[in-house]
Amino acid sequence: MQVKNVDFLLTFKCPAKCQHCSYKSGPDRVGFIRPKESSGYLKGLTKMHPLQSVWVHGGEPFLYFNSLEYIIKEARNLDIPRLGVITNSFWAKNDVFAKKKLEKLKKVGLTVLTFSSDFFHQEFIPLKYVKNALKAATALGFEKIYVDSYFVDNVSADNYFNQITKKNLEILGDIEGVEFHRFPMSVEGRGTDLTEYLNLMAEIPTGNCPVPFWIEGHLQNPATIEIDCEGNVTLCPGICIGNTKIQSLTKILQDYDVDKHPILSIVSKEGPIGLIKLANEQGFQKNQRFVNECHLCYELRKSVQLLYPYSLAPEYCY
Ligand code: SF4
């Protein structure tokens, strides 16, 4: 496997507890990636892989600011060109705080910032904080500044959640130098509790795995990996190819073979529907309806998670 991008899920702890969160992050979660661990990962990776980007997210990475700062600094010292962070802006309580935090990150080499803003995040984080953070970021001048918003069902669906999100985005307004991205929410993790607001398919979905866009390729040779604070190396949320507490990252990547992975071998050949035989043996409820292939994939994996604790991790996703 030739890795080009690594995402650090620095922590699953978060001051928010968004209803759509794939990782079920929240204030009650514990743990974070320590500087020494991240340094080991980055040094090991850059010896064998042409790393182009490092992103830090979670959970909320600004909760462990020293570790976040350390990762960016270390990645800059290793000449990795694109260094980004995704945040909900909980720390930008006023202009002074916002500027102080972002100045520090700019100084150590941060190039890209993504701010999350939608109905879900603004249930916990005042929109004013996002405004403060955007103001500081644009004044300091990063290579790219994004606002990512997640919509319920699809980006043009007219429902209560999306109306609030659209209104908030109008309040933020068009800001020079900021790109706004709108995505439909994924139906996995905590998001599966929102199915009553989603369009469900009449028939069980039988299509192929769409492969997450961030993987930049295919499941045989993915270009992006995520490493979380429990040591799990994941491709899609909840699908794990190894754990760094058990095996070195180098060995995990060297040994990766999609055809040997108990879940991905099936999903890549037959699509998520291929998992139904395994799930049926565990009493999977056949009368459920689904939004799409990924929703089906998640529910089938959830029903067999206990049988594959190393391949279907982190456990908390389920
Ligand atoms: S959730 Fe399953 S079907 Fe969807 S992209 Fe991930 S592995 Fe593929």
mmCIF file of C-alpha atoms and ligand atoms in Angstrom:
data_model
loop_
_atom_site.group_PDB
_atom_site.id
_atom_site.type_symbol
_atom_site.label_atom_id
_atom_site.label_comp_id
_atom_site.label_asym_id
_atom_site.label_seq_id
_atom_site.Cartn_x
_atom_site.Cartn_y
_atom_site.Cartn_z
ATOM 1 C CA MET A 1 0.000 0.000 0.000
ATOM 2 C CA GLN A 2 1.342 3.460 -0.930
ATOM 3 C CA VAL A 3 -0.082 6.026 1.481
ATOM 4 C CA LYS A 4 -0.253 9.662 0.365
ATOM 5 C CA ASN A 5 -2.462 11.125 3.077
ATOM 6 C CA VAL A 6 -2.787 10.445 6.780
ATOM 7 C CA ASP A 7 -5.609 11.676 8.989
ATOM 8 C CA PHE A 8 -5.062 11.672 12.744
ATOM 9 C CA LEU A 9 -8.231 11.252 14.778
ATOM 10 C CA LEU A 10 -6.464 12.992 17.648
ATOM 11 C CA THR A 11 -9.258 12.323 20.147
ATOM 12 C CA PHE A 12 -12.882 11.245 20.228
ATOM 13 C CA LYS A 13 -13.528 13.725 23.012
ATOM 14 C CA CYS A 14 -15.546 16.751 21.906
ATOM 15 C CA PRO A 15 -17.429 19.554 23.676
ATOM 16 C CA ALA A 16 -20.287 18.860 21.243
ATOM 17 C CA LYS A 17 -22.269 15.636 20.828
ATOM 18 C CA CYS A 18 -23.583 15.996 17.269
ATOM 19 C CA GLN A 19 -26.521 13.858 16.239
ATOM 20 C CA HIS A 20 -24.869 12.861 12.944
ATOM 21 C CA CYS A 21 -21.398 11.943 14.300
ATOM 22 C CA SER A 22 -20.009 8.729 12.727
ATOM 23 C CA TYR A 23 -17.635 8.195 15.655
ATOM 24 C CA LYS A 24 -20.139 9.036 18.406
ATOM 25 C CA SER A 25 -17.723 11.635 19.768
ATOM 26 C CA GLY A 26 -18.677 13.666 22.825
ATOM 27 C CA PRO A 27 -17.617 15.127 26.200
ATOM 28 C CA ASP A 28 -17.598 11.701 27.866
ATOM 29 C CA ARG A 29 -14.991 10.144 25.520
ATOM 30 C CA VAL A 30 -11.391 9.822 26.736
ATOM 31 C CA GLY A 31 -7.899 9.512 25.216
ATOM 32 C CA PHE A 32 -5.746 11.320 22.697
ATOM 33 C CA ILE A 33 -2.690 10.704 20.514
ATOM 34 C CA ARG A 34 0.422 11.691 22.431
ATOM 35 C CA PRO A 35 3.216 13.649 20.687
ATOM 36 C CA LYS A 36 5.644 10.710 20.903
ATOM 37 C CA GLU A 37 3.150 8.383 19.182
ATOM 38 C CA SER A 38 2.418 10.817 16.350
ATOM 39 C CA SER A 39 6.123 11.418 15.845
ATOM 40 C CA GLY A 40 6.698 7.643 15.481
ATOM 41 C CA TYR A 41 3.859 7.364 12.957
ATOM 42 C CA LEU A 42 5.071 10.291 10.853
ATOM 43 C CA LYS A 43 8.745 9.284 10.844
ATOM 44 C CA GLY A 44 7.856 5.678 9.944
ATOM 45 C CA LEU A 45 5.459 6.730 7.206
ATOM 46 C CA THR A 46 7.723 9.263 5.519
ATOM 47 C CA LYS A 47 10.500 6.648 5.181
ATOM 48 C CA MET A 48 8.363 4.484 2.874
ATOM 49 C CA HIS A 49 5.464 6.618 1.623
ATOM 50 C CA PRO A 50 5.325 9.838 -0.403
ATOM 51 C CA LEU A 51 3.128 11.720 2.102
ATOM 52 C CA GLN A 52 1.347 14.719 0.583
ATOM 53 C CA SER A 53 -0.970 15.693 3.415
ATOM 54 C CA VAL A 54 -1.605 15.353 7.124
ATOM 55 C CA TRP A 55 -4.970 16.285 8.590
ATOM 56 C CA VAL A 56 -5.839 16.386 12.275
ATOM 57 C CA HIS A 57 -9.437 16.004 13.388
ATOM 58 C CA GLY A 58 -11.504 13.881 15.735
ATOM 59 C CA GLY A 59 -13.490 14.532 17.998
ATOM 60 C CA GLU A 60 -12.279 18.069 18.574
ATOM 61 C CA PRO A 61 -8.496 18.384 18.090
ATOM 62 C CA PHE A 62 -8.191 21.827 19.758
ATOM 63 C CA LEU A 63 -8.975 20.122 23.101
ATOM 64 C CA TYR A 64 -5.418 18.756 22.987
ATOM 65 C CA PHE A 65 -3.796 21.823 21.511
ATOM 66 C CA ASN A 66 -0.203 20.887 22.424
ATOM 67 C CA SER A 67 -0.519 17.565 20.605
ATOM 68 C CA LEU A 68 -2.158 19.253 17.621
ATOM 69 C CA GLU A 69 0.605 21.856 17.451
ATOM 70 C CA TYR A 70 3.254 19.138 17.794
ATOM 71 C CA ILE A 71 1.864 17.059 14.897
ATOM 72 C CA ILE A 72 1.770 20.063 12.557
ATOM 73 C CA LYS A 73 5.303 21.093 13.532
ATOM 74 C CA GLU A 74 6.667 17.567 13.106
ATOM 75 C CA ALA A 75 4.938 17.158 9.715
ATOM 76 C CA ARG A 76 6.361 20.518 8.579
ATOM 77 C CA ASN A 77 9.865 19.404 9.624
ATOM 78 C CA LEU A 78 9.369 16.299 7.476
ATOM 79 C CA ASP A 79 8.459 18.515 4.470
ATOM 80 C CA ILE A 80 4.893 17.263 4.086
ATOM 81 C CA PRO A 81 3.294 20.021 1.997
ATOM 82 C CA ARG A 82 -0.398 20.129 3.001
ATOM 83 C CA LEU A 83 -1.188 20.324 6.719
ATOM 84 C CA GLY A 84 -4.763 20.790 7.877
ATOM 85 C CA VAL A 85 -7.096 20.713 10.843
ATOM 86 C CA ILE A 86 -10.872 20.333 11.155
ATOM 87 C CA THR A 87 -12.517 22.091 14.099
ATOM 88 C CA ASN A 88 -15.887 23.166 15.443
ATOM 89 C CA SER A 89 -14.432 26.532 16.719
ATOM 90 C CA PHE A 90 -15.419 25.991 20.395
ATOM 91 C CA TRP A 91 -12.168 27.735 21.360
ATOM 92 C CA ALA A 92 -12.869 30.986 19.433
ATOM 93 C CA LYS A 93 -14.810 32.654 22.248
ATOM 94 C CA ASN A 94 -13.598 36.091 21.183
ATOM 95 C CA ASP A 95 -11.322 37.695 18.577
ATOM 96 C CA VAL A 96 -8.271 37.637 20.853
ATOM 97 C CA PHE A 97 -8.499 33.894 21.659
ATOM 98 C CA ALA A 98 -9.202 33.058 18.030
ATOM 99 C CA LYS A 99 -6.181 34.974 16.741
ATOM 100 C CA LYS A 100 -3.855 33.613 19.436
ATOM 101 C CA LYS A 101 -4.628 29.947 18.674
ATOM 102 C CA LEU A 102 -4.449 30.279 14.904
ATOM 103 C CA GLU A 103 -1.263 32.364 14.990
ATOM 104 C CA LYS A 104 0.436 29.539 16.889
ATOM 105 C CA LEU A 105 -0.657 26.952 14.328
ATOM 106 C CA LYS A 106 0.330 29.141 11.386
ATOM 107 C CA LYS A 107 3.755 29.621 12.904
ATOM 108 C CA VAL A 108 4.407 25.867 13.104
ATOM 109 C CA GLY A 109 3.251 25.285 9.512
ATOM 110 C CA LEU A 110 -0.539 24.806 9.279
ATOM 111 C CA THR A 111 -1.698 25.465 5.700
ATOM 112 C CA VAL A 112 -5.407 24.509 5.624
ATOM 113 C CA LEU A 113 -8.331 25.005 7.999
ATOM 114 C CA THR A 114 -11.800 23.497 7.887
ATOM 115 C CA PHE A 115 -14.541 24.838 10.146
ATOM 116 C CA SER A 116 -17.625 22.681 10.753
ATOM 117 C CA SER A 117 -20.876 24.622 10.769
ATOM 118 C CA ASP A 118 -24.389 23.259 10.438
ATOM 119 C CA PHE A 119 -27.521 22.529 12.482
ATOM 120 C CA PHE A 120 -25.742 19.741 14.368
ATOM 121 C CA HIS A 121 -22.653 21.684 15.481
ATOM 122 C CA GLN A 122 -24.612 24.842 16.271
ATOM 123 C CA GLU A 123 -26.735 22.929 18.788
ATOM 124 C CA PHE A 124 -23.594 23.114 20.969
ATOM 125 C CA ILE A 125 -21.285 25.805 19.588
ATOM 126 C CA PRO A 126 -22.488 29.417 19.159
ATOM 127 C CA LEU A 127 -22.318 30.569 15.546
ATOM 128 C CA LYS A 128 -20.495 33.654 16.804
ATOM 129 C CA TYR A 129 -17.482 31.451 17.642
ATOM 130 C CA VAL A 130 -17.343 30.185 14.040
ATOM 131 C CA LYS A 131 -17.487 33.820 12.875
ATOM 132 C CA ASN A 132 -14.628 34.761 15.214
ATOM 133 C CA ALA A 133 -12.526 31.848 13.984
ATOM 134 C CA LEU A 134 -13.196 32.658 10.311
ATOM 135 C CA LYS A 135 -12.323 36.302 10.883
ATOM 136 C CA ALA A 136 -8.995 35.364 12.492
ATOM 137 C CA ALA A 137 -8.202 32.761 9.805
ATOM 138 C CA THR A 138 -8.867 35.085 6.872
ATOM 139 C CA ALA A 139 -6.838 37.879 8.490
ATOM 140 C CA LEU A 140 -3.865 35.551 9.022
ATOM 141 C CA GLY A 141 -4.115 34.162 5.480
ATOM 142 C CA PHE A 142 -3.934 30.359 5.115
ATOM 143 C CA GLU A 143 -3.596 28.522 1.770
ATOM 144 C CA LYS A 144 -7.184 27.303 2.002
ATOM 145 C CA ILE A 145 -10.049 27.936 4.407
ATOM 146 C CA TYR A 146 -13.186 25.825 4.186
ATOM 147 C CA VAL A 147 -16.555 25.679 5.933
ATOM 148 C CA ASP A 148 -18.051 22.168 5.802
ATOM 149 C CA SER A 149 -21.783 21.694 6.450
ATOM 150 C CA TYR A 150 -23.689 18.437 6.704
ATOM 151 C CA PHE A 151 -27.286 18.253 5.509
ATOM 152 C CA VAL A 152 -30.022 15.808 6.464
ATOM 153 C CA ASP A 153 -31.128 13.554 3.583
ATOM 154 C CA ASN A 154 -29.583 15.655 0.819
ATOM 155 C CA VAL A 155 -28.325 19.205 0.431
ATOM 156 C CA SER A 156 -31.526 20.458 -1.232
ATOM 157 C CA ALA A 157 -34.013 18.649 1.069
ATOM 158 C CA ASP A 158 -36.363 21.071 2.820
ATOM 159 C CA ASN A 159 -36.487 19.960 6.459
ATOM 160 C CA TYR A 160 -36.080 21.670 9.837
ATOM 161 C CA PHE A 161 -32.364 20.758 10.194
ATOM 162 C CA ASN A 162 -31.452 22.036 6.734
ATOM 163 C CA GLN A 163 -33.461 25.236 7.142
ATOM 164 C CA ILE A 164 -31.421 26.106 10.246
ATOM 165 C CA THR A 165 -28.160 25.201 8.505
ATOM 166 C CA LYS A 166 -29.028 27.387 5.491
ATOM 167 C CA LYS A 167 -30.008 30.287 7.754
ATOM 168 C CA ASN A 168 -26.693 29.991 9.657
ATOM 169 C CA LEU A 169 -24.718 29.934 6.412
ATOM 170 C CA GLU A 170 -26.551 33.080 5.291
ATOM 171 C CA ILE A 171 -25.546 34.757 8.569
ATOM 172 C CA LEU A 172 -21.906 33.762 8.000
ATOM 173 C CA GLY A 173 -22.322 35.249 4.500
ATOM 174 C CA ASP A 174 -19.905 35.078 1.575
ATOM 175 C CA ILE A 175 -16.428 35.636 2.945
ATOM 176 C CA GLU A 176 -13.594 36.324 0.568
ATOM 177 C CA GLY A 177 -11.067 33.515 0.621
ATOM 178 C CA VAL A 178 -13.454 30.965 2.215
ATOM 179 C CA GLU A 179 -14.866 27.971 0.303
ATOM 180 C CA PHE A 180 -18.191 26.559 1.500
ATOM 181 C CA HIS A 181 -18.774 22.812 1.078
ATOM 182 C CA ARG A 182 -22.165 21.157 1.499
ATOM 183 C CA PHE A 183 -22.444 17.377 2.020
ATOM 184 C CA PRO A 184 -25.276 14.947 2.774
ATOM 185 C CA MET A 185 -24.703 13.411 6.232
ATOM 186 C CA SER A 186 -23.522 9.796 6.408
ATOM 187 C CA VAL A 187 -25.949 7.355 7.966
ATOM 188 C CA GLU A 188 -23.700 5.589 10.444
ATOM 189 C CA GLY A 189 -22.804 5.923 14.114
ATOM 190 C CA ARG A 190 -25.158 8.316 15.900
ATOM 191 C CA GLY A 191 -26.586 9.353 12.515
ATOM 192 C CA THR A 192 -28.615 6.135 12.306
ATOM 193 C CA ASP A 193 -30.993 7.611 14.925
ATOM 194 C CA LEU A 194 -32.091 10.151 12.297
ATOM 195 C CA THR A 195 -33.523 7.670 9.775
ATOM 196 C CA GLU A 196 -37.100 8.901 10.388
ATOM 197 C CA TYR A 197 -36.081 12.133 8.622
ATOM 198 C CA LEU A 198 -34.463 10.367 5.675
ATOM 199 C CA ASN A 199 -35.752 8.887 2.432
ATOM 200 C CA LEU A 200 -35.521 5.131 2.750
ATOM 201 C CA MET A 201 -35.250 2.875 -0.323
ATOM 202 C CA ALA A 202 -38.179 0.546 -1.030
ATOM 203 C CA GLU A 203 -35.815 -2.353 -1.811
ATOM 204 C CA ILE A 204 -32.613 -3.416 -0.116
ATOM 205 C CA PRO A 205 -29.676 -1.641 -1.858
ATOM 206 C CA THR A 206 -27.587 -4.028 -3.962
ATOM 207 C CA GLY A 207 -25.024 -1.648 -5.480
ATOM 208 C CA ASN A 208 -21.244 -1.608 -5.149
ATOM 209 C CA CYS A 209 -19.311 0.068 -2.353
ATOM 210 C CA PRO A 210 -18.917 3.689 -3.522
ATOM 211 C CA VAL A 211 -15.478 3.838 -1.777
ATOM 212 C CA PRO A 212 -15.036 6.922 0.424
ATOM 213 C CA PHE A 213 -13.855 9.914 -1.664
ATOM 214 C CA TRP A 214 -10.949 10.644 0.697
ATOM 215 C CA ILE A 215 -9.406 7.238 -0.084
ATOM 216 C CA GLU A 216 -8.499 8.578 -3.549
ATOM 217 C CA GLY A 217 -8.561 5.295 -5.355
ATOM 218 C CA HIS A 218 -9.830 1.858 -4.537
ATOM 219 C CA LEU A 219 -9.896 -0.498 -1.588
ATOM 220 C CA GLN A 220 -7.069 -2.592 -3.098
ATOM 221 C CA ASN A 221 -4.614 0.292 -2.771
ATOM 222 C CA PRO A 222 -6.070 3.156 -0.716
ATOM 223 C CA ALA A 223 -4.086 6.406 -0.670
ATOM 224 C CA THR A 224 -5.497 7.659 2.648
ATOM 225 C CA ILE A 225 -5.501 6.092 6.091
ATOM 226 C CA GLU A 226 -6.913 7.309 9.388
ATOM 227 C CA ILE A 227 -5.156 6.576 12.681
ATOM 228 C CA ASP A 228 -7.144 7.082 15.862
ATOM 229 C CA CYS A 229 -6.205 7.602 19.507
ATOM 230 C CA GLU A 230 -6.840 3.901 20.274
ATOM 231 C CA GLY A 231 -4.284 2.858 17.630
ATOM 232 C CA ASN A 232 -6.858 1.715 15.058
ATOM 233 C CA VAL A 233 -5.880 2.221 11.406
ATOM 234 C CA THR A 234 -9.133 2.665 9.517
ATOM 235 C CA LEU A 235 -10.249 3.200 5.919
ATOM 236 C CA CYS A 236 -13.966 3.869 6.370
ATOM 237 C CA PRO A 237 -15.302 4.770 9.865
ATOM 238 C CA GLY A 238 -15.453 1.504 11.818
ATOM 239 C CA ILE A 239 -13.473 -0.593 9.281
ATOM 240 C CA CYS A 240 -10.039 -1.316 10.681
ATOM 241 C CA ILE A 241 -7.005 -2.859 8.948
ATOM 242 C CA GLY A 242 -4.811 -3.146 12.053
ATOM 243 C CA ASN A 243 -3.993 -1.659 15.431
ATOM 244 C CA THR A 244 -0.671 0.034 16.200
ATOM 245 C CA LYS A 245 -0.821 -1.125 19.835
ATOM 246 C CA ILE A 246 -0.564 -4.702 18.517
ATOM 247 C CA GLN A 247 1.566 -4.331 15.365
ATOM 248 C CA SER A 248 3.779 -1.598 13.925
ATOM 249 C CA LEU A 249 2.182 0.773 11.428
ATOM 250 C CA THR A 250 4.800 -0.218 8.849
ATOM 251 C CA LYS A 251 3.875 -3.903 9.187
ATOM 252 C CA ILE A 252 0.135 -3.160 9.055
ATOM 253 C CA LEU A 253 0.558 -1.292 5.761
ATOM 254 C CA GLN A 254 2.993 -3.853 4.327
ATOM 255 C CA ASP A 255 0.649 -6.747 5.128
ATOM 256 C CA TYR A 256 -2.571 -5.075 3.966
ATOM 257 C CA ASP A 257 -4.405 -7.197 1.420
ATOM 258 C CA VAL A 258 -8.057 -6.411 0.791
ATOM 259 C CA ASP A 259 -8.717 -10.060 -0.136
ATOM 260 C CA LYS A 260 -7.585 -11.194 3.333
ATOM 261 C CA HIS A 261 -9.727 -8.702 5.269
ATOM 262 C CA PRO A 262 -12.844 -10.531 6.541
ATOM 263 C CA ILE A 263 -15.187 -7.603 5.789
ATOM 264 C CA LEU A 264 -13.528 -5.601 3.003
ATOM 265 C CA SER A 265 -12.878 -8.740 0.920
ATOM 266 C CA ILE A 266 -16.657 -9.237 0.732
ATOM 267 C CA VAL A 267 -17.642 -5.562 0.384
ATOM 268 C CA SER A 268 -15.120 -4.941 -2.417
ATOM 269 C CA LYS A 269 -16.287 -7.918 -4.504
ATOM 270 C CA GLU A 270 -20.015 -8.139 -3.797
ATOM 271 C CA GLY A 271 -20.903 -4.721 -2.370
ATOM 272 C CA PRO A 272 -22.288 -4.378 1.184
ATOM 273 C CA ILE A 273 -25.160 -6.763 0.370
ATOM 274 C CA GLY A 274 -22.525 -9.525 0.397
ATOM 275 C CA LEU A 275 -22.335 -9.172 4.203
ATOM 276 C CA ILE A 276 -25.957 -10.228 4.635
ATOM 277 C CA LYS A 277 -25.170 -13.929 4.947
ATOM 278 C CA LEU A 278 -22.881 -13.252 7.933
ATOM 279 C CA ALA A 279 -25.447 -10.860 9.440
ATOM 280 C CA ASN A 280 -28.373 -13.265 8.978
ATOM 281 C CA GLU A 281 -26.526 -15.874 11.037
ATOM 282 C CA GLN A 282 -26.480 -13.278 13.863
ATOM 283 C CA GLY A 283 -30.238 -12.639 13.676
ATOM 284 C CA PHE A 284 -30.151 -9.507 11.507
ATOM 285 C CA GLN A 285 -33.668 -8.044 11.126
ATOM 286 C CA LYS A 286 -34.591 -8.450 7.480
ATOM 287 C CA ASN A 287 -37.503 -5.998 7.556
ATOM 288 C CA GLN A 288 -35.235 -2.917 7.976
ATOM 289 C CA ARG A 289 -35.077 -0.280 5.235
ATOM 290 C CA PHE A 290 -32.018 1.689 4.209
ATOM 291 C CA VAL A 291 -30.981 5.043 2.802
ATOM 292 C CA ASN A 292 -28.176 3.702 0.587
ATOM 293 C CA GLU A 293 -25.400 1.107 0.308
ATOM 294 C CA CYS A 294 -23.315 2.695 3.091
ATOM 295 C CA HIS A 295 -26.244 2.670 5.545
ATOM 296 C CA LEU A 296 -26.788 -1.021 4.769
ATOM 297 C CA CYS A 297 -23.047 -1.663 5.129
ATOM 298 C CA TYR A 298 -23.005 -0.023 8.567
ATOM 299 C CA GLU A 299 -26.061 -1.919 9.887
ATOM 300 C CA LEU A 300 -24.769 -5.276 8.634
ATOM 301 C CA ARG A 301 -21.340 -4.622 10.150
ATOM 302 C CA LYS A 302 -22.957 -3.589 13.422
ATOM 303 C CA SER A 303 -24.777 -6.905 13.668
ATOM 304 C CA VAL A 304 -21.498 -8.859 13.325
ATOM 305 C CA GLN A 305 -19.148 -6.470 15.159
ATOM 306 C CA LEU A 306 -18.661 -8.786 18.156
ATOM 307 C CA LEU A 307 -17.401 -11.540 15.841
ATOM 308 C CA TYR A 308 -14.769 -9.264 14.241
ATOM 309 C CA PRO A 309 -13.609 -6.920 17.031
ATOM 310 C CA TYR A 310 -10.232 -6.189 15.364
ATOM 311 C CA SER A 311 -11.583 -5.591 11.863
ATOM 312 C CA LEU A 312 -14.681 -3.683 12.982
ATOM 313 C CA ALA A 313 -13.164 -1.028 15.228
ATOM 314 C CA PRO A 314 -13.260 1.333 17.009
ATOM 315 C CA GLU A 315 -15.990 -0.497 18.862
ATOM 316 C CA TYR A 316 -17.644 2.758 19.947
ATOM 317 C CA CYS A 317 -18.662 3.481 16.312
ATOM 318 C CA TYR A 318 -21.180 0.672 16.659
HETATM 319 S S1 SF4 B 1 -19.630 2.257 4.387
HETATM 320 FE FE1 SF4 B 1 -19.203 0.287 3.355
HETATM 321 S S2 SF4 B 1 -20.107 0.557 1.311
HETATM 322 FE FE2 SF4 B 1 -19.862 2.615 2.163
HETATM 323 S S3 SF4 B 1 -17.877 3.339 1.468
HETATM 324 FE FE3 SF4 B 1 -17.562 2.381 3.503
HETATM 325 S S4 SF4 B 1 -16.991 0.247 3.015
HETATM 326 FE FE4 SF4 B 1 -17.940 1.103 1.159
#
